[in-house]
Coordinates of C-alpha atoms and ligand atoms in Angstrom, one line a residue:
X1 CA 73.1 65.7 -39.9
X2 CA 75.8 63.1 -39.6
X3 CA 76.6 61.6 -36.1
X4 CA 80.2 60.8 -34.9
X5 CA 81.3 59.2 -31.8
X6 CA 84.6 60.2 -30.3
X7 CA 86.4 58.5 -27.4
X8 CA 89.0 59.8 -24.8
X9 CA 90.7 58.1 -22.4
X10 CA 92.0 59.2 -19.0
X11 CA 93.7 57.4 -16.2
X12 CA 93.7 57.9 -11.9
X13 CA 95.2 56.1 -9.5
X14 CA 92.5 55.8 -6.2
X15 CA 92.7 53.6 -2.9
X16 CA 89.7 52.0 -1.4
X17 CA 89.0 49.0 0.8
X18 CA 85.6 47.6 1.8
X19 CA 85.4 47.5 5.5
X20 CA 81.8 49.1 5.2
X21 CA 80.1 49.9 8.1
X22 CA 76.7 48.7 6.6
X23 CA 78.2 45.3 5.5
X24 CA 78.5 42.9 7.7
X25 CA 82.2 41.4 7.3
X26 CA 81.9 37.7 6.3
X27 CA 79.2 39.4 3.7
X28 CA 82.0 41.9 2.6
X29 CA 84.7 39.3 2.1
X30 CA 82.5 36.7 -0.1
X31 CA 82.1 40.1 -2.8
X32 CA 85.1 41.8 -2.7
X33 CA 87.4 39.3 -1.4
X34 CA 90.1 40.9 1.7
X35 CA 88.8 44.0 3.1
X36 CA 92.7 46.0 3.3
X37 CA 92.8 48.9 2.4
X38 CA 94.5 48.4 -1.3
X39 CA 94.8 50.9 -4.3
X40 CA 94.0 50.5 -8.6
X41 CA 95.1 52.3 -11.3
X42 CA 92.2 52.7 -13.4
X43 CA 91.4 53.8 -16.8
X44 CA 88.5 55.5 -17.8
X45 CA 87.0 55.9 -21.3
X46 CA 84.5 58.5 -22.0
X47 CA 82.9 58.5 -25.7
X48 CA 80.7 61.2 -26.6
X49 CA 78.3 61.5 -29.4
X50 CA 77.3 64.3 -31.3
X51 CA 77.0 65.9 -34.8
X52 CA 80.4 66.1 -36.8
X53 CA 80.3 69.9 -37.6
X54 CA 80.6 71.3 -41.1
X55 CA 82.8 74.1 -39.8
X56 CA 85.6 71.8 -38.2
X57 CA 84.7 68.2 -39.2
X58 CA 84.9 67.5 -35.0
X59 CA 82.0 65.9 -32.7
X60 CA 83.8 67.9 -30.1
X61 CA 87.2 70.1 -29.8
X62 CA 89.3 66.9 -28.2
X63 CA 90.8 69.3 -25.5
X64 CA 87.8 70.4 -24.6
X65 CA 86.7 66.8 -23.6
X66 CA 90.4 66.2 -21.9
X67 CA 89.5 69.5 -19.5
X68 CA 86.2 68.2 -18.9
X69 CA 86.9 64.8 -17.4
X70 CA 89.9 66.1 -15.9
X71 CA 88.3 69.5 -14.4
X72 CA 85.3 67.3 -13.1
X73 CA 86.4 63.5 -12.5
X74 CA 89.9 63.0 -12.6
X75 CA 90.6 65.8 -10.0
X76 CA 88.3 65.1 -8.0
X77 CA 89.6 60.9 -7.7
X78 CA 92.9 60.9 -8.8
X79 CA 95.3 59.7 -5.6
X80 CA 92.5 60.5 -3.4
X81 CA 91.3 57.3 -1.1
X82 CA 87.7 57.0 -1.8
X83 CA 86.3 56.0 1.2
X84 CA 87.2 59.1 3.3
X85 CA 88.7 61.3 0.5
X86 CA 85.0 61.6 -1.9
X87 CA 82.2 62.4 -0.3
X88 CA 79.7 60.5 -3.0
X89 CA 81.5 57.5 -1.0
X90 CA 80.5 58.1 2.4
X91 CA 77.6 55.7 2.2
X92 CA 78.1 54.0 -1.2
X93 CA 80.6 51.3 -1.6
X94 CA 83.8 51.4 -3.2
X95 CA 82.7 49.6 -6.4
X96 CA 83.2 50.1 -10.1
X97 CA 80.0 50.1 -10.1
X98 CA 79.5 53.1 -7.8
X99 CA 82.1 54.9 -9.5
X100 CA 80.5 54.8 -12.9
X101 CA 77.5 56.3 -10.6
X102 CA 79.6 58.9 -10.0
X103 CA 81.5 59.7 -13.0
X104 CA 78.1 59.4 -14.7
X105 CA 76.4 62.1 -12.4
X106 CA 79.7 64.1 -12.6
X107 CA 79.9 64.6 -16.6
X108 CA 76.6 64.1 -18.0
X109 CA 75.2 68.1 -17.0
X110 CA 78.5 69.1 -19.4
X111 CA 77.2 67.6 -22.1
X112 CA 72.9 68.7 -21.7
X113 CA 72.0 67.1 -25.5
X114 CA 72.7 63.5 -24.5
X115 CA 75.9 63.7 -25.7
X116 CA 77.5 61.8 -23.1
X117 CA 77.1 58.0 -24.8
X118 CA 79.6 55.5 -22.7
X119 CA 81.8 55.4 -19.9
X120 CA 84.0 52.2 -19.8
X121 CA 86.2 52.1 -16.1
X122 CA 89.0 49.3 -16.0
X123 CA 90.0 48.6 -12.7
X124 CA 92.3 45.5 -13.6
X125 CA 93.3 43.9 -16.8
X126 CA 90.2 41.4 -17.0
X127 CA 87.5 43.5 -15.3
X128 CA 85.9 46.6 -16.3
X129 CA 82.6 47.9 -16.8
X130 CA 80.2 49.9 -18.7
X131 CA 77.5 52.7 -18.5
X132 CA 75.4 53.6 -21.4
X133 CA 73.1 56.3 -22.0
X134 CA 69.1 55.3 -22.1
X135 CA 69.8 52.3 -19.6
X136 CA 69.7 51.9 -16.3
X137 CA 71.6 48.6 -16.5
X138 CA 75.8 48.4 -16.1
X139 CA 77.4 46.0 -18.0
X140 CA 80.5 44.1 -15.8
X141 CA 82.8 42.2 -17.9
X142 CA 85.2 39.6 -16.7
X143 CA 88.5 38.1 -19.0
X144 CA 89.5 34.6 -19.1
X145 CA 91.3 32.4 -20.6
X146 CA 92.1 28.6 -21.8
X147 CA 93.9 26.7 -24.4
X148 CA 92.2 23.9 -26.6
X149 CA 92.8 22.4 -30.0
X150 CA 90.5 22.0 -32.5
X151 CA 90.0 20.9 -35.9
X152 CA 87.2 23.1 -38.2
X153 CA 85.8 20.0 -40.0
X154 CA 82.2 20.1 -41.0
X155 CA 80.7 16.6 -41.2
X156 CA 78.1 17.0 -43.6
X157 CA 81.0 18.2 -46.0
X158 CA 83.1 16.3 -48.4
X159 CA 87.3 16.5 -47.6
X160 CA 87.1 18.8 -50.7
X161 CA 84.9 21.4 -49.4
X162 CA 86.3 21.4 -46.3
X163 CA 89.5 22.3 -47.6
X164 CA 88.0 25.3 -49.5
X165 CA 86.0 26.2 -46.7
X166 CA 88.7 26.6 -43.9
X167 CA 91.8 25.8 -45.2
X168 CA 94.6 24.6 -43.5
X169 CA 92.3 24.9 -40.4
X170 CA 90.7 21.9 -41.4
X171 CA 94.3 19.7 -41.3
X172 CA 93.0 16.3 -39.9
X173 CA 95.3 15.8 -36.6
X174 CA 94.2 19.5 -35.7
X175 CA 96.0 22.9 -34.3
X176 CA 96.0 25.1 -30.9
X177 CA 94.8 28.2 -29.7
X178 CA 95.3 30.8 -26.8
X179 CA 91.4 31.3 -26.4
X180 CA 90.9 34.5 -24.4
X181 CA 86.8 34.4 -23.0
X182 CA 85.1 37.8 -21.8
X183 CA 81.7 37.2 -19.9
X184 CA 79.7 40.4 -20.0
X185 CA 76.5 40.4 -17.1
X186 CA 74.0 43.3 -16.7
X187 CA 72.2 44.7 -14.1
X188 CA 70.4 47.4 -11.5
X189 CA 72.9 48.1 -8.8
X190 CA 71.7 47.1 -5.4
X191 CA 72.1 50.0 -3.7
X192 CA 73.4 48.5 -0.2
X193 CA 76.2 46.2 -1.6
X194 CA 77.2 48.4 -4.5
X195 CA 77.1 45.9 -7.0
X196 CA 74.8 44.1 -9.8
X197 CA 76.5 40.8 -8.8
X198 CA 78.9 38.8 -7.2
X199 CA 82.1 38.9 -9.4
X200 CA 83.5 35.7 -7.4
X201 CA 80.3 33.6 -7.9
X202 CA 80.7 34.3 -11.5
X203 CA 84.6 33.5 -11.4
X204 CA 83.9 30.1 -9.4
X205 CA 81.3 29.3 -12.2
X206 CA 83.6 30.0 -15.1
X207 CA 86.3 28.0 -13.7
X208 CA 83.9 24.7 -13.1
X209 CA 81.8 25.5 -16.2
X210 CA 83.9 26.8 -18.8
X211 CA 87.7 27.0 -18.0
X212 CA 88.3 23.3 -16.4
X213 CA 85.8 21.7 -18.7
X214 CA 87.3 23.1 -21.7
X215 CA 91.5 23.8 -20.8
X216 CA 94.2 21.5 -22.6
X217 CA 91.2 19.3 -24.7
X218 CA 91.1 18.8 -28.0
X219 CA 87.3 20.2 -28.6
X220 CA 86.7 18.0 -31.6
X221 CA 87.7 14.6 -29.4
X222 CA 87.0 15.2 -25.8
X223 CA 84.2 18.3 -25.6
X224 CA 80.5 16.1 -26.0
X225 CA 78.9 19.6 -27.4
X226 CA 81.6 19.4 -30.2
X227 CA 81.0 15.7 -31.3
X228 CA 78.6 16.8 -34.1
X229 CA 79.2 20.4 -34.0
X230 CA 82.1 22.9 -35.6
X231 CA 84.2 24.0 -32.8
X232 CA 84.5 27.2 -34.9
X233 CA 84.7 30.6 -32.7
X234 CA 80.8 31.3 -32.6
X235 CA 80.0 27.7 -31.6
X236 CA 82.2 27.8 -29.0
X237 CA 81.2 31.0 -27.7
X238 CA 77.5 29.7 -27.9
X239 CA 78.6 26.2 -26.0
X240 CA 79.8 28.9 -22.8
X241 CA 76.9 30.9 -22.7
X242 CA 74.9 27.5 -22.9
X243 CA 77.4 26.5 -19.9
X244 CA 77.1 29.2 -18.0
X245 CA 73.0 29.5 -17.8
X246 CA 71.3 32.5 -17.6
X247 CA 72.3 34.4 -14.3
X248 CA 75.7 33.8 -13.8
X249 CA 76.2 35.4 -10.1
X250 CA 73.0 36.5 -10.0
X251 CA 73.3 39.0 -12.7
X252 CA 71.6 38.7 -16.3
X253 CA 74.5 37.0 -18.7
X254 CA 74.4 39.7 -21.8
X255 CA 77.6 38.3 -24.1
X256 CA 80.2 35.9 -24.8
X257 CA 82.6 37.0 -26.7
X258 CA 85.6 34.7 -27.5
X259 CA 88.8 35.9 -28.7
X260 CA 90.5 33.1 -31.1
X261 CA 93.7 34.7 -32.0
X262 CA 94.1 39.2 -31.6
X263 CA 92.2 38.9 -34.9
X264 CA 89.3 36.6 -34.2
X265 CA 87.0 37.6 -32.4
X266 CA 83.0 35.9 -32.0
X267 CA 80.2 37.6 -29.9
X268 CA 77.0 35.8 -28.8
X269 CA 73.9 37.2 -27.2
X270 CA 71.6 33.9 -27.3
X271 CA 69.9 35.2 -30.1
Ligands
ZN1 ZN1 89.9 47.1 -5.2
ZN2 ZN1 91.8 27.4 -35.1

C-alpha cells in the first residue's frame, strides 16, 4: 500500500466581532484587540491522506474533495457573520481556533478511515493555524520580521576553510538579510475564551525579545549570543526560541522557523 497526501485549498470571506456575552469587555479587548464588528477573508487548506489507488494513481478524485469542503464548510461560512449567522457560534467565540473546531467536526465523518490529516485556516497574512489528526493540540503560528547583517565565519576555522565552507558568505565586512520569523505555540483550547493563548502577549514578547533586540544589528558585532557562535540560520533560530522561553503567551512554544532568504529556511524544536 503506498500512502499519498493531497491538499486543496478553499477560500470564504466571514464577519465576526468579539463583544461576547460571557467575556467580560476589558478581558475581550486584551485577546482580540477592538471588539467592532470587522470581517476576514480566510483561506483554508484541507489535506487528506489515503492510499494512492492502482486504478487511478489518485488519494482522492480532486473534485470530489472541492464538493466536500464546499457542500459542508464553505457554504455553510462563506459571507455569513459568525456570531449570529452559525449556530456552532452561539456560545463559542469567534476564534480561529473555534473555527478549526468546527471545520474539524464538519469534514471529518466524510472521510470515516482517518483520512482527514490537516486543516491549515489563514485569517491574515502572519497568522494561521493548524489542526492535525491524533492531537488534541492546535498549533497557532504568528509571522514576523527583522533585518540584520551577519557574517558566517566559524572561529575555530582557518580563512581557508571558511571560504570553502560558506563562500562569499563568509566576506569579512559582512552582508544583509530580510529575515522573516514564524513562532508556532500549541495548545488545548480553553473552552470559555476560545483560545490556546493570547496572540498579543506573544506579539508584545516578540517585539521586546526578538524583533528590537535583533532589528538593524550586525549579529556578528552587536548580538552577545553571536560573539562565539555562527549566526547561521539554525543558530539564530535556536537564539529566538532561547529568547522567547518556553510559554510564550501562555501557550507551549512548538517551532521557530526562520526564513533567510524564499530559499532558506531553518526550523528548531529545542531538540
Ligand atoms: Zn477578526
Ligand atoms: Zn547570509
Amino acid at each position: 500500500m503506498t500512502i499519498g497526501y493531497l491538499r486543496r485549498e478553499q477560500t470564504f470571506a466571514a464577519a465576526h466581532h468579539y463583544k461576547l456575552p460571557w467575556l467580560d469587555e476589558a478581558e475581550a479587548a486584551r485577546l482580540f484587540g477592538p471588539l467592532s464588528i470587522h470581517g476576514h477573508n480566510y483561506v483554508l487548506h484541507v489535506t487528506i491522506r489515503g492510499e494512492i489507488s492502482d486504478d487511478h494513481g489518485m488519494v482522492e478524485n480532486l473534485k470530489t474533495i472541492k464538493s466536500v469542503i464546499v457542500d459542508r464548510v464553505i457554504a455553510e461560512l462563506d459571507r455569513k457573520f459568525l456570531n449570529d449567522d452559525v449556530a456552532y457560534f452561539k456560545d463559542k467565540s469567534p476564534t480561529l481556533e473555534n473555527l478549526a473546531g468546527f471545520i474539524w467536526e464538519r469534514l471529518e465523518p466524510a472521510y470515516p478511515n482517518g483520512a482527514l490529516h490537516e486543516i491549515r485556516i489563514t485569517e491574515e497574512p502572519e497568522l494561521y493555524l493548524d489542526k492535525k489528526a491524533g492531537s488534541d493540540d492546535m498549533f497557532l503560528t504568528r509571522g514576523y520580521h527583522f533585518c540584520a547583517a551577519h557574517r558566517l565565519h566559524q572561529a575555530s576555522l582557518s580563512d581557508e576553510e571558511n571560504r570553502a565552507l560558506f563562500g562569499k558568505c563568509t566576506n569579512p565586512s559582512g552582508h544583509g538579510h530580510n529575515y522573516r520569523v514564524e513562532v508556532t505555540v500549541k495548545g488545548d483550547v480553553d473552552a470559555r475564551t476560545g483560545t490556546i493563548c493570547n496572540i498579543s502577549d506573544i506579539d508584545k514578547l516578540v517585539d521586546e525579545k526578538v524583533i528590537d533586540y535583533l532589528d538593524h544589528m550586525h549579529l556578528n558585532c552587536d548580538i552577545p549570543e553571536f560573539a562565539d557562535m555562527n549566526p547561521t540560520a539554525e543558530n539564530i533560530a535556536r537564539v529566538i526560541w532561547e529568547r522567547l522561553g518556553p510559554k510564550p503567551g501562555g501557550a507551549a512554544l512548538h517551532r521557530v522557523r526562520l526564513h533567510e532568504t524564499d530559499r532558506n529556511v531553518a526550523d528548531y524544536y529545542g531538540e
